[in-house]
Tab-separated table of C-alpha atoms in Angstrom:
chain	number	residue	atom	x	y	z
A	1136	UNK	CA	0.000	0.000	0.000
A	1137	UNK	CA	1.241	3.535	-1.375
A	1138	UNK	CA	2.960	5.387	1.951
A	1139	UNK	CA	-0.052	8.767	2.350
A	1140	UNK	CA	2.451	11.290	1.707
A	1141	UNK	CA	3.076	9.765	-1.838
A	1142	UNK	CA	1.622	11.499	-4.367
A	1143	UNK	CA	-0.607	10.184	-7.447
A	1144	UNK	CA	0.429	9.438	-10.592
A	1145	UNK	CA	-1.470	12.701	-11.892
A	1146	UNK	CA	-0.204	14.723	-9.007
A	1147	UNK	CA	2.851	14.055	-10.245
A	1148	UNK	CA	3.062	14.474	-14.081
A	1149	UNK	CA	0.564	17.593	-13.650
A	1150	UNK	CA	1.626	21.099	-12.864
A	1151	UNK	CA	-0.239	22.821	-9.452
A	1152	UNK	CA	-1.982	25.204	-11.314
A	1153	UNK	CA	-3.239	22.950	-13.668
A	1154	UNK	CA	-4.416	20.669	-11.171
A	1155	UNK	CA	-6.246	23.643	-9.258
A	1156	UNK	CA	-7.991	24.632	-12.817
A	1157	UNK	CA	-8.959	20.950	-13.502
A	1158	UNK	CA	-10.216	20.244	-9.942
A	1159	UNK	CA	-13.702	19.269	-9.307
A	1160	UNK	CA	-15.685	18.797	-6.661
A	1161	UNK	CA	-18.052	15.496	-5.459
A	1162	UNK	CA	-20.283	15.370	-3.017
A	1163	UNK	CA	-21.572	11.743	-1.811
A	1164	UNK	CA	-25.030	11.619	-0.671
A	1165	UNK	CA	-25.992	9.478	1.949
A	1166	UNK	CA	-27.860	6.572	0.321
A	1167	UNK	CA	-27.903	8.857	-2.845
A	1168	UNK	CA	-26.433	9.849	-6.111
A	1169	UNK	CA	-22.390	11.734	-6.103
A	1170	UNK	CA	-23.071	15.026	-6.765
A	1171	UNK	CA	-20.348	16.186	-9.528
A	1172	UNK	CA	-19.074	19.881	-10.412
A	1173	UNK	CA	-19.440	20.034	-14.163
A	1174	UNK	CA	-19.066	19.609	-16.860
A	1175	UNK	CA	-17.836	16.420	-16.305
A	1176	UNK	CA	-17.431	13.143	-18.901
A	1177	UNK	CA	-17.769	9.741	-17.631
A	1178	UNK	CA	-15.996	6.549	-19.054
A	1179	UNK	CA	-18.920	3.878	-19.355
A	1180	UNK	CA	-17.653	-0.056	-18.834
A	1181	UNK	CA	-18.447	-0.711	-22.903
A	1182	UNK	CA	-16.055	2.712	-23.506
A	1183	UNK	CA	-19.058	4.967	-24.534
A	1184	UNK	CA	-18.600	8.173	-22.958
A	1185	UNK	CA	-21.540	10.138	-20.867
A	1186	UNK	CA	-20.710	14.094	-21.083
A	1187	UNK	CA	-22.380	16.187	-19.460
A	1188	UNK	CA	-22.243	20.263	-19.508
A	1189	UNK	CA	-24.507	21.037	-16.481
A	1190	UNK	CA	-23.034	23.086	-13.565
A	1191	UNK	CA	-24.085	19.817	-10.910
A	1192	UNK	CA	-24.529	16.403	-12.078
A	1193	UNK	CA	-25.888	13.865	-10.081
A	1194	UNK	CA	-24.179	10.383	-10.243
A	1195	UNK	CA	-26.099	7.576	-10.099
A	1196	UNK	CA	-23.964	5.589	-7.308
A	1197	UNK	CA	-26.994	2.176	-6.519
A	1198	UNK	CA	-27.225	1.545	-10.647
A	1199	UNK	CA	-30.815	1.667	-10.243
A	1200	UNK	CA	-31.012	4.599	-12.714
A	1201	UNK	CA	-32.847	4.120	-16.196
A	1202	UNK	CA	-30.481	7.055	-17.346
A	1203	UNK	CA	-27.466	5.477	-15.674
A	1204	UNK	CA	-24.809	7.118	-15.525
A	1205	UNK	CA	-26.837	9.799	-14.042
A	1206	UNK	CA	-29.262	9.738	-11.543
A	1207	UNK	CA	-32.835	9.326	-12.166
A	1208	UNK	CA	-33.443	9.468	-8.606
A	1209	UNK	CA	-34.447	5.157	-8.736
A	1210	UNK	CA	-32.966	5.109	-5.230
A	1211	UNK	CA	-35.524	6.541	-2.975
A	1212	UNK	CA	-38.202	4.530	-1.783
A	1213	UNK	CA	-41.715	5.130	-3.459
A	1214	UNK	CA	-44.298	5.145	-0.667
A	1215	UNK	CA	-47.714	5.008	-0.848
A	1216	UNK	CA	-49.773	8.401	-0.474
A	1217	UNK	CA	-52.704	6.480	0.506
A	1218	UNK	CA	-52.600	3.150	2.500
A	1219	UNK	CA	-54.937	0.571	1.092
A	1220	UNK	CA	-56.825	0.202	4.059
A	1221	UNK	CA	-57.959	3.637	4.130
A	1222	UNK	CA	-59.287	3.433	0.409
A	1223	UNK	CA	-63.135	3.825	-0.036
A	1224	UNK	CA	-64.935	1.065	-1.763
């Protein structure tokens, strides 16, 4: 296992201020998508690549997605709005 002062293979070929331009941010939700600073392009297993240009892009992380990559949302729980006991007959 790499020592954690060592730097990555990117760190080092890649000049700072390159690296700060290039930089993005994610943000993991909790039982939800990665939220992604765009635009961002995303190498697919079958070497398609997603691109998006949107300033957020949400990450489908659970692969439940019918957009997958991105999130369709798939991952919450659909609940009832009315329990079937309380329907009229």
């Amino acid at each position: 296992m790499p020592d954690s002062t060592d730097d990555t293979a990117a760190a080092r070929t890649c000049p700072a201020e390159l690296r700060e331009a290039s930089a993005r941010r994610v943000t993991v939700e909790p039982c939800g998508p990665a939220l992604v600073e765009g635009p961002v392009e995303i190498a697919l297993e079958d070497g398609t690549v997603a691109r998006s240009d949107r300033f957020v892009v949400a990450v489908c992380t659970c692969r439940r997605s019918r957009t997958y990559p991105w999130c369709d949302t798939s991952h919450r729980r659909r609940e009832r709005s009315v329990s079937p006991d309380d329907r009229s007959p």
